[in-house]
PDB file of C-alpha atoms in Angstrom:
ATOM      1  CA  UNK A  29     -16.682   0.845  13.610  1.00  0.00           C
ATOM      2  CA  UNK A  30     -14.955  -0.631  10.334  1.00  0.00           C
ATOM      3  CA  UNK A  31     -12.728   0.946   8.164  1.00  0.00           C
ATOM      4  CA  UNK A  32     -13.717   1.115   4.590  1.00  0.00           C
ATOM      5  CA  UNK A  33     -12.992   1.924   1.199  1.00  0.00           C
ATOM      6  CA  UNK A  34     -13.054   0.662  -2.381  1.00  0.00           C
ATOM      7  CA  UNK A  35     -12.178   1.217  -5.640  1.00  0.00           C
ATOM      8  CA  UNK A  36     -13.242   4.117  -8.155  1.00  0.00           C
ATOM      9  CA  UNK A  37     -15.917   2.123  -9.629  1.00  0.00           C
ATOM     10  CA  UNK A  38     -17.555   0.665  -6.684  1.00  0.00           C
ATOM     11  CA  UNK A  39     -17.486  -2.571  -7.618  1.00  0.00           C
ATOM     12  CA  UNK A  40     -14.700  -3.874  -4.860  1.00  0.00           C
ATOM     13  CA  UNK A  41     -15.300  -2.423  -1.559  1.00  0.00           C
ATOM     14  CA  UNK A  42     -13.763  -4.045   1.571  1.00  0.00           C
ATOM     15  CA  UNK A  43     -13.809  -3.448   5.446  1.00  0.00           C
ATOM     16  CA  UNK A  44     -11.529  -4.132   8.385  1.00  0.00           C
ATOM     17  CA  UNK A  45     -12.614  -4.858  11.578  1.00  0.00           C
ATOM     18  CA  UNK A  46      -9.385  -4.127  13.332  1.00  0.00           C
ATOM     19  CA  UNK A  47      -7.133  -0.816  13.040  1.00  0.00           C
ATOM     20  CA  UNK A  48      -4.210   0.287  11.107  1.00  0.00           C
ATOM     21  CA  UNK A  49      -0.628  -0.953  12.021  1.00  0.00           C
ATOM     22  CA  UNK A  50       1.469   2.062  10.638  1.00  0.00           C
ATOM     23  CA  UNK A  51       1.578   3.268   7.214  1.00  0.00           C
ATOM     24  CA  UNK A  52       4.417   4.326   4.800  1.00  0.00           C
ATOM     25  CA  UNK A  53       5.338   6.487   1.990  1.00  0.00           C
ATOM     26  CA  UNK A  54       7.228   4.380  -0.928  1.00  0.00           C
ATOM     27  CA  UNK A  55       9.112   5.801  -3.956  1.00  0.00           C
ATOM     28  CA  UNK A  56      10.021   2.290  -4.892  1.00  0.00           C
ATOM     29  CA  UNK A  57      10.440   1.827  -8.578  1.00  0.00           C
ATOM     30  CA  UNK A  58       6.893  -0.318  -8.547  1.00  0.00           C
ATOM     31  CA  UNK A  59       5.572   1.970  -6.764  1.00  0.00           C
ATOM     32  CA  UNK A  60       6.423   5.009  -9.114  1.00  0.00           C
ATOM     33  CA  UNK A  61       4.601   2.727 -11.594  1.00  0.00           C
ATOM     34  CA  UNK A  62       1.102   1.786  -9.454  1.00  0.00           C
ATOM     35  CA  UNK A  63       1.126   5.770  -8.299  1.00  0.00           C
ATOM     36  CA  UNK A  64       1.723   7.242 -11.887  1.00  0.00           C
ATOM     37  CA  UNK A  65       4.524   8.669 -11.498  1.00  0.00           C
ATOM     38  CA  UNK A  66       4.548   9.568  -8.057  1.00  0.00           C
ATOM     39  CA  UNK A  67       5.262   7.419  -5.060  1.00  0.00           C
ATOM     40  CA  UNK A  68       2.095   5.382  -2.832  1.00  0.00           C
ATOM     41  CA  UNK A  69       1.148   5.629   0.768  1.00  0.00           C
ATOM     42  CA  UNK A  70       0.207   2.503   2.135  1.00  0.00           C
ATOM     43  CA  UNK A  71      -1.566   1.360   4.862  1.00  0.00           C
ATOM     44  CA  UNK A  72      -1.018  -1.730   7.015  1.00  0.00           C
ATOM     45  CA  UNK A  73      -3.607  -4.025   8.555  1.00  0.00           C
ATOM     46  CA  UNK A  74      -4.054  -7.444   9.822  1.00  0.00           C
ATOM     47  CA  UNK A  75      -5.043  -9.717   6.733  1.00  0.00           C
ATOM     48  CA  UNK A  76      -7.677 -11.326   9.442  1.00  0.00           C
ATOM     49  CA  UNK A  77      -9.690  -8.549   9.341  1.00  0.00           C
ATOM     50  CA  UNK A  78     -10.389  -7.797   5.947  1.00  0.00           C
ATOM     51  CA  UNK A  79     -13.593  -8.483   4.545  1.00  0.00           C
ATOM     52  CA  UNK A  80     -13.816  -8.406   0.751  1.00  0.00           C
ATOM     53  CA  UNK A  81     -16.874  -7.860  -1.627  1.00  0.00           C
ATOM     54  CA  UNK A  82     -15.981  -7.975  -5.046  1.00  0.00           C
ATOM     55  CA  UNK A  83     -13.060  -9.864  -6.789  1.00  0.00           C
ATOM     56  CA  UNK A  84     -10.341  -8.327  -7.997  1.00  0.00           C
ATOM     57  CA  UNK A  85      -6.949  -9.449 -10.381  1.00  0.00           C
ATOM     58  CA  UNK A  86      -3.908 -10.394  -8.753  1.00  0.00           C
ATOM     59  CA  UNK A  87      -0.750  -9.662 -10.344  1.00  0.00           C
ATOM     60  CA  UNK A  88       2.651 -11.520  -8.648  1.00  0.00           C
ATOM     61  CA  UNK A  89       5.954 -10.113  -9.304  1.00  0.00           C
ATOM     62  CA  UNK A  90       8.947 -10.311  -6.970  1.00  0.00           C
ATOM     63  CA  UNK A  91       9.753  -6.567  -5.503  1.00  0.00           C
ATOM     64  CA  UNK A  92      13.067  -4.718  -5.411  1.00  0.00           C
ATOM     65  CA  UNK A  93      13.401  -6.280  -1.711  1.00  0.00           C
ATOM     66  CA  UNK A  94      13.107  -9.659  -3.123  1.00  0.00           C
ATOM     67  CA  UNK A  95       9.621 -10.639  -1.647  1.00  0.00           C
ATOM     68  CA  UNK A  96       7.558 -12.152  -3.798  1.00  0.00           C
ATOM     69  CA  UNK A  97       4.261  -9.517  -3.805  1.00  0.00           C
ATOM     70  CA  UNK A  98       0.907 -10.198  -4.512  1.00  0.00           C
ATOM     71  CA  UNK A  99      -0.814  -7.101  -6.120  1.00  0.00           C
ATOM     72  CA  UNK A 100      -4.451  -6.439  -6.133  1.00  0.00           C
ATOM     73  CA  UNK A 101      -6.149  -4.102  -8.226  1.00  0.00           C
ATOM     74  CA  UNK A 102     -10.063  -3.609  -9.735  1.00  0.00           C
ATOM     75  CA  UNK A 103     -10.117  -5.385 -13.198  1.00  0.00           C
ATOM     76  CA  UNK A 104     -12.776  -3.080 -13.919  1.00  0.00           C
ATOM     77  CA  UNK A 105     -11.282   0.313 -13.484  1.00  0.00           C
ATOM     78  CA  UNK A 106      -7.959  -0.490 -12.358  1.00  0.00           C
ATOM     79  CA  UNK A 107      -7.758   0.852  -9.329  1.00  0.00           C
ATOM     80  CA  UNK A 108      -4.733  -0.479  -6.993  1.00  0.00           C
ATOM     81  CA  UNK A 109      -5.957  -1.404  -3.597  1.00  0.00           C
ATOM     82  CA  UNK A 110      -3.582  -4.172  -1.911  1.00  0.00           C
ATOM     83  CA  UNK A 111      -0.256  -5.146  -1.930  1.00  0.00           C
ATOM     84  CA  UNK A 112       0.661  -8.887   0.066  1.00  0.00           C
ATOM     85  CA  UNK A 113       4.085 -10.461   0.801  1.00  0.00           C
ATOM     86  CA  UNK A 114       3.967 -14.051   0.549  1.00  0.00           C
ATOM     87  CA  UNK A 115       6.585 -13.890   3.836  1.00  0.00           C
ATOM     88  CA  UNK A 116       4.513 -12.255   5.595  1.00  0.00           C
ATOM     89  CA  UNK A 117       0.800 -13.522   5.229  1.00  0.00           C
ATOM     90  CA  UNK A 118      -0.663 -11.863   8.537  1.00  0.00           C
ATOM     91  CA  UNK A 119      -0.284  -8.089   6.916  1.00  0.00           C
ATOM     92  CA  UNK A 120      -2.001  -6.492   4.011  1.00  0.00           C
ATOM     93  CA  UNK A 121      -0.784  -3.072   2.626  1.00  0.00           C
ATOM     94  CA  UNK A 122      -4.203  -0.738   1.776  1.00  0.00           C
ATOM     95  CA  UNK A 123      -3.217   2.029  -0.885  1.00  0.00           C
ATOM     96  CA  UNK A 124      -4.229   4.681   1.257  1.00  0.00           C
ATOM     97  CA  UNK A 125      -6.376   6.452  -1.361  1.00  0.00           C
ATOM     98  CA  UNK A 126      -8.593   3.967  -1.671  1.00  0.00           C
ATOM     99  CA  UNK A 127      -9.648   4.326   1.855  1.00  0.00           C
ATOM    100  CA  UNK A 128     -13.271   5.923   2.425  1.00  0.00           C
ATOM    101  CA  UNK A 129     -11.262   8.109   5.395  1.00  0.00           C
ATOM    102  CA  UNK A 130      -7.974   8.234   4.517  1.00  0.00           C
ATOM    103  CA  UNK A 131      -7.082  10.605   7.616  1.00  0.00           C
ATOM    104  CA  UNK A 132      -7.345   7.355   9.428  1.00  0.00           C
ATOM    105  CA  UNK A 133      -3.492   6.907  10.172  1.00  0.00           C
ATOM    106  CA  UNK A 134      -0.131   8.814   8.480  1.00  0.00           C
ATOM    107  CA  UNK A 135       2.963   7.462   7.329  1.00  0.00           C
ATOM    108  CA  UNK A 136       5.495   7.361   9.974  1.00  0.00           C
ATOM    109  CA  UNK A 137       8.277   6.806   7.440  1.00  0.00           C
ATOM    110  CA  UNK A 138       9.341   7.144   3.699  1.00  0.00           C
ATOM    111  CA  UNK A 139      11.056   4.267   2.344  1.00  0.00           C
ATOM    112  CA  UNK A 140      12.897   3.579  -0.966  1.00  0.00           C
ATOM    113  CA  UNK A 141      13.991   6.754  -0.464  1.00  0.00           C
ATOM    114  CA  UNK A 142      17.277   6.197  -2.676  1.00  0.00           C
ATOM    115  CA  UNK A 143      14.737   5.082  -6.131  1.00  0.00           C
ATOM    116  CA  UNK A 144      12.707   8.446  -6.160  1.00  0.00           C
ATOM    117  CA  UNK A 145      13.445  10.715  -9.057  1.00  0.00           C
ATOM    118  CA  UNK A 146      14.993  14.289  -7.963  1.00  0.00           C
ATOM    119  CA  UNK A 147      11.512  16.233  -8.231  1.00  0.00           C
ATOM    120  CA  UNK A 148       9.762  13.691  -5.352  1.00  0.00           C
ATOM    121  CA  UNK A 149       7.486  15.369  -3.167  1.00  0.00           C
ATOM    122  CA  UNK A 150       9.010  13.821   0.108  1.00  0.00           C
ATOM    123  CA  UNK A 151       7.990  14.939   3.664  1.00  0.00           C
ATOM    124  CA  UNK A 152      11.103  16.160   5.980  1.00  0.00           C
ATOM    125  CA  UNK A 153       9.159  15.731   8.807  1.00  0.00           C
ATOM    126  CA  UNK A 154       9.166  11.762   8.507  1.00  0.00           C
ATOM    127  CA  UNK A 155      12.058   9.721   8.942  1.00  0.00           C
ATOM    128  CA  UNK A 156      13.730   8.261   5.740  1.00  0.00           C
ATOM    129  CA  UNK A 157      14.755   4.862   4.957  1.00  0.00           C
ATOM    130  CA  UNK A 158      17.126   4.405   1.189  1.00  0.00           C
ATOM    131  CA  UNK A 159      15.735   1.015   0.425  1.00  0.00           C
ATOM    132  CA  UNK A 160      13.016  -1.820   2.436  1.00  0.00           C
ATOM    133  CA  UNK A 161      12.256  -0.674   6.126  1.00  0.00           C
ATOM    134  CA  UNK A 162      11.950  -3.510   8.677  1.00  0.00           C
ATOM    135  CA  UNK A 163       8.789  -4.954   8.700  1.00  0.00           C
ATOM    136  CA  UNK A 164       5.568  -3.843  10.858  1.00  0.00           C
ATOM    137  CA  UNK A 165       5.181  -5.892  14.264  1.00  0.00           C
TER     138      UNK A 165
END
């Protein structure tokens, strides 16, 4: 069964055909801007299996860990829905609440840790990481 989701006005949808890697909890300074304020969970995948209706903006910038970062979002409603590395082309990053089922798979981690402002919301029960984590497998 695929895994789907889109954006808020239903005019990018996508589907992957294989399962989540891990996901993560960021407070990275980007972050804090693409989640309003607050930080984003994201959701790894193989970039193989993605299928993608629709076609959303890309905006590049180079992140905090000095990977350059492809950022997709709904030019329509603006809804942020993947995040690439140029390093690492096999991965996508999903933000999870884009996700039709986002129960499908929890962070294991919070990284960035050391950028969150004092009032973050961060789980205890996770481990922690101050800045990038190592990258999925």
């Amino acid at each position: 069964m695929p895994i789907t989701g889109g954006c808020l006005c239903r005019a990018i949808r996508y589907e992957f055909s294989a399962a989540p890697i891990l996901a993560r909890a960021c407070w990275c300074r980007v972050c804090q801007y693409i989640g309003a304020g607050s930080g984003t969970v994201n959701v790894c995948f193989p970039s193989a299996a993605l299928t993608l209706h629709g076609q959303p903006s890309v905006y590049k910038n180079v992140a905090d860990s000095g990977n350059a970062m492809q950022r997709h979002f709904c030019p329509g409603c603006g809804t942020p829905l993947f995040t690439a590395a140029d390093i690492r082309p096999h991965q996508v990053f999903v933000r999870a609440g884009t996700l039709d089922d986002p129960e499908i798979c929890r962070p294991v981690s919070t990284i960035w840790t050391s950028q969150a402002p004092s009032w973050a919301c961060i789980d205890d029960r996770l481990p922690r990481s101050e800045q990038q984590a190592a990258p999925p497998a």
